[in-house]
């Protein structure tokens, strides 16, 4: 396959460290070729390669190297932190190939850490309510999902979880269900060893992760389909 992912360049992480140190447009423009060679172009290759692999596996996730990559530039309009550049590169593959849909795959290569998510991130209120209702009214289905994820060494992340049970669900007393209903997002995560980003083996690692995450994708898509009909 032309443009098949072969790995991020050996200077990928050192480039991010240097960019974080300088945080200047002048330095970035002087080193733009290095950024493209070590990070941006390989990330585009990864998106294209994963799109094909996800299609072959029937996972319903796709993207392309032009639309799926996030900019290295930060949006600082309303931020206290005015540093102009991110400390990472990232991309999304989604059901429709845009960054706006739910039930997505996200990959993040950065200084602090490298990871991938399969996520229903900050779903709109109607969909989030439908997901919470599904947990409350079909607990066996949700517990089956949780068991399937656990069997494959995954679990829902707690980031953003509410401290109190949302209104309308106060009657849910089972701790596992109440905890899940407090989620604002439904996310499973795979931590990537930074030493492993430099070869094509990363593709197999990420395909394996998404295959293990499929119960979450299927659960969310069924709920999303039902909510769209209501």
Short mmCIF file of C-alpha atoms in Angstrom, two decimals:
data_model
loop_
_atom_site.label_atom_id
_atom_site.label_comp_id
_atom_site.label_asym_id
_atom_site.label_seq_id
_atom_site.Cartn_x
_atom_site.Cartn_y
_atom_site.Cartn_z
CA UNK A 1 0.00 0.00 0.00
CA UNK A 2 1.42 3.39 -0.97
CA UNK A 3 1.72 5.59 2.10
CA UNK A 4 1.57 2.60 4.43
CA UNK A 5 2.56 3.49 7.97
CA UNK A 6 6.17 2.57 8.70
CA UNK A 7 6.51 4.31 12.04
CA UNK A 8 7.08 7.79 13.40
CA UNK A 9 10.55 9.16 12.84
CA UNK A 10 13.34 8.69 15.38
CA UNK A 11 13.33 12.44 16.06
CA UNK A 12 9.56 12.66 16.64
CA UNK A 13 9.65 12.99 20.42
CA UNK A 14 12.87 15.06 20.45
CA UNK A 15 11.16 17.46 18.02
CA UNK A 16 8.21 17.86 20.41
CA UNK A 17 10.61 18.50 23.29
CA UNK A 18 12.43 21.16 21.29
CA UNK A 19 9.19 22.76 20.12
CA UNK A 20 7.93 22.88 23.69
CA UNK A 21 11.15 24.57 24.77
CA UNK A 22 11.13 27.21 22.04
CA UNK A 23 7.36 27.73 21.56
CA UNK A 24 7.98 30.26 18.82
CA UNK A 25 6.65 30.60 15.30
CA UNK A 26 10.12 31.45 14.01
CA UNK A 27 11.64 28.23 15.38
CA UNK A 28 8.72 26.15 14.10
CA UNK A 29 8.96 27.57 10.57
CA UNK A 30 12.70 26.93 10.53
CA UNK A 31 12.07 23.31 11.51
CA UNK A 32 8.81 22.68 9.69
CA UNK A 33 10.36 20.14 7.33
CA UNK A 34 11.47 18.08 10.31
CA UNK A 35 7.96 18.24 11.80
CA UNK A 36 6.42 17.04 8.55
CA UNK A 37 8.96 14.26 8.07
CA UNK A 38 9.01 12.92 11.63
CA UNK A 39 5.43 13.51 12.80
CA UNK A 40 2.81 14.90 10.44
CA UNK A 41 3.40 12.70 7.40
CA UNK A 42 3.72 9.49 9.47
CA UNK A 43 0.51 10.40 11.31
CA UNK A 44 -1.23 10.81 7.95
CA UNK A 45 0.12 7.42 6.90
CA UNK A 46 -1.18 5.93 10.15
CA UNK A 47 -4.67 7.36 9.55
CA UNK A 48 -4.78 6.04 5.98
CA UNK A 49 -3.46 2.61 6.99
CA UNK A 50 -5.86 2.28 9.90
CA UNK A 51 -8.78 3.38 7.71
CA UNK A 52 -8.10 0.44 5.42
CA UNK A 53 -7.55 -2.00 8.27
CA UNK A 54 -10.68 -0.86 10.12
CA UNK A 55 -12.69 -1.21 6.90
CA UNK A 56 -11.37 -4.75 6.39
CA UNK A 57 -12.44 -5.59 9.96
CA UNK A 58 -15.89 -4.02 9.56
CA UNK A 59 -15.33 -1.57 12.41
CA UNK A 60 -17.06 1.41 10.79
CA UNK A 61 -14.28 3.91 11.48
CA UNK A 62 -12.53 5.97 8.83
CA UNK A 63 -10.55 9.10 8.18
CA UNK A 64 -8.07 10.69 5.83
CA UNK A 65 -4.77 12.49 6.15
CA UNK A 66 -6.29 15.89 5.32
CA UNK A 67 -9.34 15.99 7.59
CA UNK A 68 -8.53 13.68 10.49
CA UNK A 69 -5.36 15.28 11.87
CA UNK A 70 -5.55 17.98 14.52
CA UNK A 71 -3.43 21.09 14.09
CA UNK A 72 -0.17 21.42 16.00
CA UNK A 73 -1.18 25.03 16.67
CA UNK A 74 -3.13 25.64 19.86
CA UNK A 75 -6.31 27.73 19.97
CA UNK A 76 -5.31 30.33 22.56
CA UNK A 77 -8.16 32.80 22.07
CA UNK A 78 -9.80 32.01 25.40
CA UNK A 79 -6.91 30.24 27.14
CA UNK A 80 -4.77 31.52 29.98
CA UNK A 81 -1.91 29.45 28.59
CA UNK A 82 -0.82 31.37 25.51
CA UNK A 83 1.82 28.91 24.29
CA UNK A 84 1.17 28.65 20.54
CA UNK A 85 1.98 24.96 19.98
CA UNK A 86 0.72 21.67 21.34
CA UNK A 87 3.01 19.17 23.02
CA UNK A 88 1.50 16.37 20.94
CA UNK A 89 0.06 15.37 17.58
CA UNK A 90 -3.28 13.60 17.32
CA UNK A 91 -5.99 12.39 14.96
CA UNK A 92 -9.54 11.01 14.94
CA UNK A 93 -11.17 8.28 12.87
CA UNK A 94 -14.96 8.27 13.05
CA UNK A 95 -18.05 6.68 11.48
CA UNK A 96 -18.42 9.48 8.92
CA UNK A 97 -14.78 10.53 8.67
CA UNK A 98 -15.33 13.88 10.42
CA UNK A 99 -14.33 15.12 13.86
CA UNK A 100 -17.96 15.85 14.78
CA UNK A 101 -19.50 12.40 15.18
CA UNK A 102 -19.48 10.07 18.19
CA UNK A 103 -18.11 6.59 18.71
CA UNK A 104 -14.62 7.48 17.53
CA UNK A 105 -11.03 6.27 17.60
CA UNK A 106 -8.51 8.85 18.81
CA UNK A 107 -4.72 8.53 18.78
CA UNK A 108 -2.37 10.85 20.67
CA UNK A 109 1.43 10.94 20.41
CA UNK A 110 2.84 13.38 22.95
CA UNK A 111 5.50 14.34 25.44
CA UNK A 112 3.61 13.34 28.57
CA UNK A 113 2.26 10.11 27.14
CA UNK A 114 1.09 8.27 24.06
CA UNK A 115 -2.34 6.62 24.01
CA UNK A 116 -5.39 5.69 21.99
CA UNK A 117 -9.07 5.95 22.93
CA UNK A 118 -12.32 4.53 21.68
CA UNK A 119 -14.77 7.12 22.89
CA UNK A 120 -18.20 8.57 23.15
CA UNK A 121 -16.76 11.88 24.31
CA UNK A 122 -19.06 14.58 25.68
CA UNK A 123 -22.14 13.29 23.82
CA UNK A 124 -24.96 15.75 23.32
CA UNK A 125 -27.51 15.83 26.18
CA UNK A 126 -30.13 13.69 24.42
CA UNK A 127 -27.65 10.94 23.62
CA UNK A 128 -26.04 11.05 27.08
CA UNK A 129 -29.50 10.74 28.65
CA UNK A 130 -30.30 7.78 26.37
CA UNK A 131 -27.06 6.08 27.42
CA UNK A 132 -27.84 6.60 31.09
CA UNK A 133 -31.36 5.30 30.62
CA UNK A 134 -29.98 2.23 28.86
CA UNK A 135 -27.78 1.49 31.86
CA UNK A 136 -30.71 1.93 34.26
CA UNK A 137 -33.33 -0.02 32.30
CA UNK A 138 -31.13 -2.72 30.77
CA UNK A 139 -28.57 -3.41 33.49
CA UNK A 140 -27.81 -6.93 32.28
CA UNK A 141 -26.80 -5.59 28.86
CA UNK A 142 -24.55 -2.98 30.40
CA UNK A 143 -22.99 -5.52 32.75
CA UNK A 144 -22.39 -7.79 29.79
CA UNK A 145 -20.55 -4.93 28.09
CA UNK A 146 -18.46 -4.26 31.20
CA UNK A 147 -17.63 -7.97 31.52
CA UNK A 148 -16.61 -8.23 27.87
CA UNK A 149 -14.31 -5.22 28.21
CA UNK A 150 -12.81 -6.54 31.43
CA UNK A 151 -12.14 -9.91 29.81
CA UNK A 152 -10.10 -8.05 27.20
CA UNK A 153 -8.22 -5.97 29.79
CA UNK A 154 -10.26 -2.80 29.31
CA UNK A 155 -12.54 -0.72 31.48
CA UNK A 156 -14.44 2.56 31.27
CA UNK A 157 -12.32 5.57 32.18
CA UNK A 158 -13.40 7.72 35.13
CA UNK A 159 -12.30 11.10 33.72
CA UNK A 160 -15.05 13.71 34.11
CA UNK A 161 -17.26 11.43 36.19
CA UNK A 162 -19.84 13.33 38.29
CA UNK A 163 -19.55 13.15 42.06
CA UNK A 164 -23.31 12.86 42.47
CA UNK A 165 -25.88 10.82 40.60
CA UNK A 166 -27.68 13.00 38.04
CA UNK A 167 -31.28 13.98 38.56
CA UNK A 168 -33.76 11.32 37.62
CA UNK A 169 -31.46 8.42 38.50
CA UNK A 170 -31.35 8.77 42.27
CA UNK A 171 -33.23 5.46 42.62
CA UNK A 172 -30.33 3.50 41.12
CA UNK A 173 -28.67 1.93 44.15
CA UNK A 174 -26.38 -0.71 42.62
CA UNK A 175 -22.88 0.80 42.92
CA UNK A 176 -21.66 -0.34 39.50
CA UNK A 177 -24.70 1.08 37.71
CA UNK A 178 -24.71 4.33 39.68
CA UNK A 179 -21.02 4.82 38.93
CA UNK A 180 -21.56 4.29 35.22
CA UNK A 181 -24.54 6.65 35.14
CA UNK A 182 -22.35 9.39 36.62
CA UNK A 183 -20.10 9.24 33.56
CA UNK A 184 -20.09 12.24 31.26
CA UNK A 185 -18.11 10.25 28.69
CA UNK A 186 -17.84 6.57 27.80
CA UNK A 187 -14.21 5.88 26.98
CA UNK A 188 -11.78 2.98 26.97
CA UNK A 189 -8.08 3.67 26.64
CA UNK A 190 -4.93 1.90 25.52
CA UNK A 191 -1.55 3.22 26.66
CA UNK A 192 1.10 3.17 23.93
CA UNK A 193 4.72 2.61 24.86
CA UNK A 194 6.59 5.58 23.31
CA UNK A 195 9.37 3.20 22.33
CA UNK A 196 6.89 1.38 20.09
CA UNK A 197 5.79 4.29 17.88
CA UNK A 198 8.67 3.95 15.44
CA UNK A 199 7.66 0.79 13.59
CA UNK A 200 4.70 -0.51 11.61
CA UNK A 201 3.88 -2.86 14.51
CA UNK A 202 1.94 0.06 16.02
CA UNK A 203 -0.80 -0.61 13.45
CA UNK A 204 -1.38 -4.15 14.72
CA UNK A 205 -1.37 -2.88 18.30
CA UNK A 206 -4.06 -0.31 17.54
CA UNK A 207 -6.22 -2.64 15.46
CA UNK A 208 -6.12 -5.13 18.33
CA UNK A 209 -7.16 -2.41 20.77
CA UNK A 210 -10.16 -1.37 18.66
CA UNK A 211 -11.23 -4.97 18.18
CA UNK A 212 -11.19 -5.40 21.97
CA UNK A 213 -13.19 -2.17 22.27
CA UNK A 214 -15.90 -3.30 19.85
CA UNK A 215 -18.45 -4.11 22.61
CA UNK A 216 -18.43 -0.42 23.57
CA UNK A 217 -18.81 0.68 19.95
CA UNK A 218 -21.71 -1.73 19.41
CA UNK A 219 -23.44 -0.71 22.64
CA UNK A 220 -23.18 3.01 21.92
CA UNK A 221 -24.22 2.68 18.29
CA UNK A 222 -27.35 0.73 19.21
CA UNK A 223 -28.33 3.43 21.70
CA UNK A 224 -27.49 6.21 19.25
CA UNK A 225 -29.63 4.57 16.60
CA UNK A 226 -32.56 4.31 18.98
CA UNK A 227 -32.18 7.91 20.13
CA UNK A 228 -32.20 9.11 16.51
CA UNK A 229 -35.60 7.44 15.99
CA UNK A 230 -37.20 9.02 19.08
#
